[in-house]
XYZ file of C-alpha atoms in Angstrom:
245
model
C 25.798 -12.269 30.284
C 23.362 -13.772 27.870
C 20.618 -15.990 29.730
C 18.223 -18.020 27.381
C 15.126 -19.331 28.717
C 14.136 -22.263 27.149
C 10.853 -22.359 29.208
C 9.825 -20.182 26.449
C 10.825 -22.103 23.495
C 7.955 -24.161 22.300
C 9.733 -27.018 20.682
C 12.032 -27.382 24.556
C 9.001 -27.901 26.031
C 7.560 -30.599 23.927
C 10.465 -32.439 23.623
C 10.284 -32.079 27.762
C 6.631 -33.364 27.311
C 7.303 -36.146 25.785
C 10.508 -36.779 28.434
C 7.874 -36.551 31.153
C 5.514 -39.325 29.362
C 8.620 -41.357 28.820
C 9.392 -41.602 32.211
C 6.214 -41.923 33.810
C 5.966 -45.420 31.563
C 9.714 -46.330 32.522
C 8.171 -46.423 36.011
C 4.816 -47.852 35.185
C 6.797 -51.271 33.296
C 9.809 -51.340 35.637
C 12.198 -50.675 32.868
C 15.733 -49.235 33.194
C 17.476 -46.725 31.331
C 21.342 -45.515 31.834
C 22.295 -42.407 29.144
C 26.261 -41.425 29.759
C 27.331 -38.223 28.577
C 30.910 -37.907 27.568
C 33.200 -35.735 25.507
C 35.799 -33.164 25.598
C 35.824 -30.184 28.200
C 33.078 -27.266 27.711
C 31.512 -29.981 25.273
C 28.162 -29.460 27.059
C 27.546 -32.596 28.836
C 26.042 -31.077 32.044
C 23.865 -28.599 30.393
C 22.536 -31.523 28.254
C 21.679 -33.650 31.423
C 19.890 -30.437 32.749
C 17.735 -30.011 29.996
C 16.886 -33.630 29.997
C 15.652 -33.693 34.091
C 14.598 -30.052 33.603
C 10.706 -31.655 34.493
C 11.150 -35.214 35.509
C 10.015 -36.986 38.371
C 12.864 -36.394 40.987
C 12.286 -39.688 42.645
C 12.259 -41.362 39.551
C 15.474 -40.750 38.239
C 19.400 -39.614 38.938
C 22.387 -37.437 38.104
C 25.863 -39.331 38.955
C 29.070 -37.388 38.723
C 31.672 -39.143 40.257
C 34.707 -37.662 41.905
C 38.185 -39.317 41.471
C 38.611 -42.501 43.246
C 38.897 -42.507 46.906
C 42.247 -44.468 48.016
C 39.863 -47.904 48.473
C 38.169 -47.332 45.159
C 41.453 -47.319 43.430
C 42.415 -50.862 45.092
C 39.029 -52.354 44.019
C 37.684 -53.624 40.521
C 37.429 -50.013 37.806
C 33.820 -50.583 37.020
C 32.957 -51.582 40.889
C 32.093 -47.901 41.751
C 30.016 -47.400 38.634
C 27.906 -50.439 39.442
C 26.653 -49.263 42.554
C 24.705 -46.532 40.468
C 22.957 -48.392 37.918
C 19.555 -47.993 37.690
C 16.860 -50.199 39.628
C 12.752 -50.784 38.418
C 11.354 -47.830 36.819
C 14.878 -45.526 37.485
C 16.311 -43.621 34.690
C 20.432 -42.925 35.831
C 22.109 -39.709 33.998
C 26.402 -40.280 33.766
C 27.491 -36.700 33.918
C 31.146 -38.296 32.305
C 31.353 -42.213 33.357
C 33.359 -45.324 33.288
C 34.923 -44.209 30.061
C 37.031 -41.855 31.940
C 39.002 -44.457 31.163
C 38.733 -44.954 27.624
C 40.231 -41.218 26.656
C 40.771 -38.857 30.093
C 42.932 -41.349 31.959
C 45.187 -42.677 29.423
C 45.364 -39.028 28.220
C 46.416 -37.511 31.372
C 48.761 -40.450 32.200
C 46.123 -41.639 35.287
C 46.158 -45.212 34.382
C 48.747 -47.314 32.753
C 48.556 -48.915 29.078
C 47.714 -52.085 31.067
C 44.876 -50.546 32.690
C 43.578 -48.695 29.962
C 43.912 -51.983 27.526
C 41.759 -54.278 30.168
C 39.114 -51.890 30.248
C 38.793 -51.805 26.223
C 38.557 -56.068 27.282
C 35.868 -55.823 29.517
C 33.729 -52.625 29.070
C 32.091 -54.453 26.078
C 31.579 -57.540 28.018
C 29.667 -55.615 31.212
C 27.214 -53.294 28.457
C 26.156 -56.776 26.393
C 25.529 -58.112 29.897
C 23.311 -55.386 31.602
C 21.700 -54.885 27.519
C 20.762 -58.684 27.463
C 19.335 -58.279 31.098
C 17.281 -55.366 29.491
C 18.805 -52.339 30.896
C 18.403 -49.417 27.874
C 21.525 -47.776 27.457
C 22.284 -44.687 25.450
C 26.284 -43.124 24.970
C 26.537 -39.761 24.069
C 29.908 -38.155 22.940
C 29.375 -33.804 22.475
C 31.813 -32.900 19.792
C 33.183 -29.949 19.373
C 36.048 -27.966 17.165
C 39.030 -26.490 18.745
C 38.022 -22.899 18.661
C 34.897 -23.316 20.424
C 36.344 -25.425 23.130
C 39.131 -22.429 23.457
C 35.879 -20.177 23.513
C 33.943 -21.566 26.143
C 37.604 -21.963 28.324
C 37.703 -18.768 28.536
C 34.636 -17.606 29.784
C 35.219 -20.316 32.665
C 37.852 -18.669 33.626
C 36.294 -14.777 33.470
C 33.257 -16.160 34.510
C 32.499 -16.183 38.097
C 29.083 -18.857 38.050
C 31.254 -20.992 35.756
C 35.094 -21.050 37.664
C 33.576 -24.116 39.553
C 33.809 -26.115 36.570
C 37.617 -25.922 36.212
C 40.000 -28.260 36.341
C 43.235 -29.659 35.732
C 42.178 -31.669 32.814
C 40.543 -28.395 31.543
C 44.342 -26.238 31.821
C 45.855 -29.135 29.273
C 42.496 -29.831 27.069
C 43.670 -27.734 24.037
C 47.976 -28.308 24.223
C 46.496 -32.260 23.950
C 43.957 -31.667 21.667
C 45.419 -34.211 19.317
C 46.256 -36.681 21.912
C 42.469 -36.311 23.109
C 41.396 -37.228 19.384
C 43.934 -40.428 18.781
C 42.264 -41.956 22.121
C 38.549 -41.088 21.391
C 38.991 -42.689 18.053
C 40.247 -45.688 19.863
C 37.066 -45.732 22.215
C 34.876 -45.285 19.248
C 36.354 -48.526 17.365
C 37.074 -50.521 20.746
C 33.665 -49.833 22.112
C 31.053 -48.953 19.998
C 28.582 -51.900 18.779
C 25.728 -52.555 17.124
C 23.565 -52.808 20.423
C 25.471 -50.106 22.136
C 26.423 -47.413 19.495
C 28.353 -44.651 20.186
C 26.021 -41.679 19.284
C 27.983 -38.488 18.419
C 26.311 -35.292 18.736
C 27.601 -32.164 17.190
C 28.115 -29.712 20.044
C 29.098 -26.523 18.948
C 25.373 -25.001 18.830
C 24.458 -26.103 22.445
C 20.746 -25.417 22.295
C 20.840 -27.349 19.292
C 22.755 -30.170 20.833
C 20.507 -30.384 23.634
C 17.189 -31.288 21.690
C 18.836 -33.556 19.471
C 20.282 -35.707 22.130
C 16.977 -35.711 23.717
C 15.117 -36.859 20.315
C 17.892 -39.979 20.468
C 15.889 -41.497 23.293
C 13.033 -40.396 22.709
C 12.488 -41.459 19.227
C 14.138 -45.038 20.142
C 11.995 -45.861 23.218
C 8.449 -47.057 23.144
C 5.745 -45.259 25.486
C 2.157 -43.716 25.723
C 1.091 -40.669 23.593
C 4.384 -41.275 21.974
C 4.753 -37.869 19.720
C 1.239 -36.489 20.708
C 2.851 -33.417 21.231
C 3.404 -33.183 16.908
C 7.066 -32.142 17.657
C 9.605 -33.984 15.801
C 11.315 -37.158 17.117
C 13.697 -38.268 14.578
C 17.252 -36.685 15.588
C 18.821 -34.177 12.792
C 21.599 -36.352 10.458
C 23.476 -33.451 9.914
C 23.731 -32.923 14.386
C 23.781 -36.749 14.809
C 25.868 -39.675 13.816
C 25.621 -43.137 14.963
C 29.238 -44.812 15.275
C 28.426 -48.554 14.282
């Protein structure tokens, strides 16, 4: 199997740099920050949320992957679970796939009904312009990728032993509802994506790539000391990144 250390790659480690310096003044001025990673299976999500934590502050920050709803959960408000995570003073809060499970997955997979799925289009813009105007920073990622790398990286979940973990039933239908996946996320791109919380798509299918570019989105749009002392580059790539607005 090919291993890649980014330890050794200079530019990982000043993007990481400036992560660490990021979060250090998060904590210092009590701000909040909430990043959730979504997209299509194999997309890269929890690789990208590794690379991101790879040096932070463990105390200062956390990784929330939810498991499906618990009998109670599903009797209680959607976004009810979700809230229980958000960030306090100083916290930074990683969504390793989040309450837009709702948006594509769900409707997709026929776990919520159009009633459901239409209410949450209602009120999902509602809660984000409340916790923004309360000054919570809040970054959405989608990781896109094409078809034949998402059939790619299937595969080697399922020959790979350190990867079988990650399967699922959504992952057995991803590519016979390819198309299906698309109509919805287009939906959730027009339904959900404002002008103070964008939708920030992030070409997937070069991983390593994805990874630094997704970290330049936060870093280049949040404020903190010795802000690009490290002379790496901050802007994110046009050609990896596109804002949905």
């Amino acid at each position: 199997m090919k291993l890649i250390n980014s330890e050794e790659d200079p530019e990982y480690i000043s993007l990481q740099t400036e992560m660490v310096w990021l979060q250090q003044h998060v904590k210092e001025t009590n701000q909040r920050v909430i990043m959730l990673f979504e997209g299509r299976d194999t997309a890269g999500k929890g690789g990208a949320i590794m690379r991101f934590i790879r040096y932070l502050n463990p105390r200062l920050f956390k990784v929330v992957a939810l498991s499906k709803p618990t009998e109670v959960e599903s009797g209680q408000w959607y976004f009810q679970r979700y809230i229980e995570h958000l960030p306090g003073p100083g916290q930074i809060v990683l969504f390793d796939r989040s309450w837009y499970n709702r948006a594509v997955v769900e409707p997709v997979m026929g776990f919520c009904s159009k009633e459901q799925h239409e209410l949450f289009n209602k009120q999902v813009v509602q809660l984000e312009s409340m916790l923004i105007e309360d000054g919570l920073h809040m970054f959405k990622f989608w990781f896109s990728i094409n078809a034949r790398e998402q059939k790619k990286r299937l595969d080697d979940r399922i020959h790979n032993p350190l990867k079988q973990w990650k399967l699922s039933s959504v992952d057995a239908e991803a590519q016979s509802k390819w198309e299906e996946f698309t109509e919805y996320k287009e939906k959730m791109f027009q339904n959900t994506s404002t002008q103070k919380s964008p939708w920030i798509i992030i070409n997937g299918n070069e991983r390593e790539v994805a990874r630094k570019e997704a970290m330049r989105c936060v870093i280049n749009k949040l404020d903190y000391n010795k802000k690009g002392d490290t002379g790496v580059r901050l802007s994110p790539d046009k050609n990896i990144v596109k804002y949905v607005i």
